């Protein structure tokens, strides 16, 4: 006796739908970054850590030396430098505004900006530490509220 083939009696399986498009971030598909090595993560972390100790000079030197060897270090070096440039510009604006307010109010208006002088460095330090930790984990971190110059 001939056995009936079950595939003839059933309809064909449905064709799967096309996958959704991959969102782009930093010129690389999101979630599709090249793998990072321990050396890459250490150098990227050092880019952010050096901003705390040397300002923009340390990250600039490290970025210039390592930018062509690792896309991960290139990204984090640019982010550290862009953040330092942005914070310098914001600090310059705050200082100019405080001088103008002090001149207009004969020095008493400076007390209005005193909390900014106390909180601003703490916020910068927190952002730099967050970037340092993210780089150490191998994440492609971007600073919030940062002008992208490089």
Tab-separated table of C-alpha atoms in Angstrom:
chain	number	residue	atom	x	y	z
A	1	UNK	CA	0.000	0.000	0.000
A	2	UNK	CA	1.232	3.384	-0.927
A	3	UNK	CA	1.722	5.924	1.850
A	4	UNK	CA	0.387	9.409	1.202
A	5	UNK	CA	2.878	12.279	1.271
A	6	UNK	CA	1.706	14.828	3.888
A	7	UNK	CA	3.267	17.762	2.018
A	8	UNK	CA	0.899	17.409	-0.928
A	9	UNK	CA	-2.168	17.804	1.204
A	10	UNK	CA	-0.956	20.875	3.106
A	11	UNK	CA	-0.494	24.398	1.874
A	12	UNK	CA	3.093	25.648	1.581
A	13	UNK	CA	4.568	27.422	4.614
A	14	UNK	CA	4.230	31.216	4.613
A	15	UNK	CA	7.134	33.289	3.356
A	16	UNK	CA	8.722	35.258	6.210
A	17	UNK	CA	8.444	39.038	6.029
A	18	UNK	CA	11.518	41.151	5.329
A	19	UNK	CA	13.394	42.272	8.437
A	20	UNK	CA	12.908	45.897	9.504
A	21	UNK	CA	15.498	48.396	8.306
A	22	UNK	CA	18.542	48.863	10.521
A	23	UNK	CA	18.754	52.372	12.054
A	24	UNK	CA	22.020	54.209	11.430
A	25	UNK	CA	24.038	55.777	14.215
A	26	UNK	CA	27.465	57.385	13.762
A	27	UNK	CA	27.694	56.021	10.198
A	28	UNK	CA	27.511	52.437	11.479
A	29	UNK	CA	24.287	50.421	11.701
A	30	UNK	CA	23.030	50.520	15.294
A	31	UNK	CA	24.143	47.399	17.115
A	32	UNK	CA	26.563	46.444	14.336
A	33	UNK	CA	29.772	48.007	15.569
A	34	UNK	CA	33.013	46.160	15.043
A	35	UNK	CA	34.157	44.195	18.090
A	36	UNK	CA	36.427	46.007	20.494
A	37	UNK	CA	39.549	44.668	22.125
A	38	UNK	CA	40.629	45.199	25.712
A	39	UNK	CA	43.294	47.618	24.465
A	40	UNK	CA	40.667	49.636	22.557
A	41	UNK	CA	38.457	49.856	25.632
A	42	UNK	CA	41.402	50.902	27.817
A	43	UNK	CA	42.521	53.620	25.394
A	44	UNK	CA	38.959	54.920	24.994
A	45	UNK	CA	38.521	54.990	28.767
A	46	UNK	CA	41.825	56.810	29.070
A	47	UNK	CA	40.589	59.474	26.618
A	48	UNK	CA	37.800	60.365	29.042
A	49	UNK	CA	39.890	59.901	32.180
A	50	UNK	CA	42.588	62.234	30.899
A	51	UNK	CA	40.032	65.027	30.511
A	52	UNK	CA	39.640	65.043	34.283
A	53	UNK	CA	43.383	65.277	34.836
A	54	UNK	CA	44.726	67.298	31.872
A	55	UNK	CA	41.777	69.050	30.243
A	56	UNK	CA	41.799	68.688	26.469
A	57	UNK	CA	45.572	68.139	26.028
A	58	UNK	CA	45.680	64.461	27.115
A	59	UNK	CA	42.721	63.290	25.004
A	60	UNK	CA	44.006	65.311	22.034
A	61	UNK	CA	47.403	63.585	22.111
A	62	UNK	CA	45.867	60.138	22.624
A	63	UNK	CA	43.311	60.699	19.866
A	64	UNK	CA	45.954	61.909	17.395
A	65	UNK	CA	48.085	58.831	18.082
A	66	UNK	CA	45.308	56.189	18.063
A	67	UNK	CA	42.591	57.573	15.743
A	68	UNK	CA	43.743	55.624	12.678
A	69	UNK	CA	44.244	52.300	14.468
A	70	UNK	CA	40.829	51.877	16.124
A	71	UNK	CA	37.388	53.246	15.200
A	72	UNK	CA	36.354	52.816	18.844
A	73	UNK	CA	39.207	54.983	20.172
A	74	UNK	CA	38.613	57.447	17.337
A	75	UNK	CA	34.964	57.826	18.388
A	76	UNK	CA	35.701	58.226	22.097
A	77	UNK	CA	38.610	60.588	21.472
A	78	UNK	CA	36.368	62.826	19.359
A	79	UNK	CA	33.635	62.701	21.980
A	80	UNK	CA	36.029	63.657	24.774
A	81	UNK	CA	37.456	66.544	22.749
A	82	UNK	CA	34.046	67.782	21.620
A	83	UNK	CA	32.809	67.718	25.206
A	84	UNK	CA	35.841	69.663	26.442
A	85	UNK	CA	35.412	72.280	23.699
A	86	UNK	CA	31.693	72.588	24.462
A	87	UNK	CA	32.275	72.957	28.199
A	88	UNK	CA	34.977	75.563	27.562
A	89	UNK	CA	32.557	77.602	25.438
A	90	UNK	CA	29.770	77.308	28.020
A	91	UNK	CA	32.174	78.298	30.809
A	92	UNK	CA	33.329	81.288	28.800
A	93	UNK	CA	29.736	82.421	28.273
A	94	UNK	CA	28.950	82.027	31.987
A	95	UNK	CA	32.033	84.032	32.981
A	96	UNK	CA	31.199	86.834	30.524
A	97	UNK	CA	27.589	86.893	31.730
A	98	UNK	CA	28.690	87.007	35.352
A	99	UNK	CA	31.056	89.920	34.669
A	100	UNK	CA	28.282	91.836	32.911
A	101	UNK	CA	25.803	91.113	35.719
A	102	UNK	CA	28.393	92.082	38.346
A	103	UNK	CA	29.071	95.368	36.570
A	104	UNK	CA	25.393	96.207	36.116
A	105	UNK	CA	24.412	95.367	39.707
A	106	UNK	CA	27.613	96.689	41.286
A	107	UNK	CA	28.700	93.202	42.357
A	108	UNK	CA	25.560	91.987	44.096
A	109	UNK	CA	24.229	90.070	41.069
A	110	UNK	CA	27.158	87.703	41.130
A	111	UNK	CA	25.455	85.848	43.980
A	112	UNK	CA	22.712	84.800	41.548
A	113	UNK	CA	25.251	82.904	39.445
A	114	UNK	CA	27.107	81.405	42.393
A	115	UNK	CA	25.091	78.128	42.305
A	116	UNK	CA	26.064	77.686	38.652
A	117	UNK	CA	29.729	78.000	39.579
A	118	UNK	CA	29.264	75.281	42.202
A	119	UNK	CA	27.097	72.815	40.242
A	120	UNK	CA	28.634	73.110	36.765
A	121	UNK	CA	31.997	71.403	37.568
A	122	UNK	CA	30.186	68.585	39.362
A	123	UNK	CA	27.951	67.958	36.331
A	124	UNK	CA	30.988	67.919	34.052
A	125	UNK	CA	32.757	65.422	36.320
A	126	UNK	CA	29.697	63.147	36.433
A	127	UNK	CA	29.383	63.195	32.620
A	128	UNK	CA	33.077	62.368	32.205
A	129	UNK	CA	32.881	59.476	34.668
A	130	UNK	CA	29.797	58.095	32.901
A	131	UNK	CA	31.647	58.229	29.566
A	132	UNK	CA	34.697	56.588	31.128
A	133	UNK	CA	32.633	53.698	32.489
A	134	UNK	CA	30.762	53.271	29.194
A	135	UNK	CA	34.032	53.152	27.238
A	136	UNK	CA	35.370	50.528	29.622
A	137	UNK	CA	32.262	48.400	28.968
A	138	UNK	CA	32.800	48.709	25.211
A	139	UNK	CA	29.821	51.006	24.553
A	140	UNK	CA	29.833	53.698	21.867
A	141	UNK	CA	28.946	56.496	24.293
A	142	UNK	CA	27.874	60.006	23.259
A	143	UNK	CA	27.828	62.954	25.629
A	144	UNK	CA	24.472	64.690	25.998
A	145	UNK	CA	24.285	68.382	25.060
A	146	UNK	CA	27.573	68.400	23.193
A	147	UNK	CA	28.512	70.348	20.078
A	148	UNK	CA	29.974	67.940	17.514
A	149	UNK	CA	32.913	69.880	16.074
A	150	UNK	CA	35.279	67.020	15.185
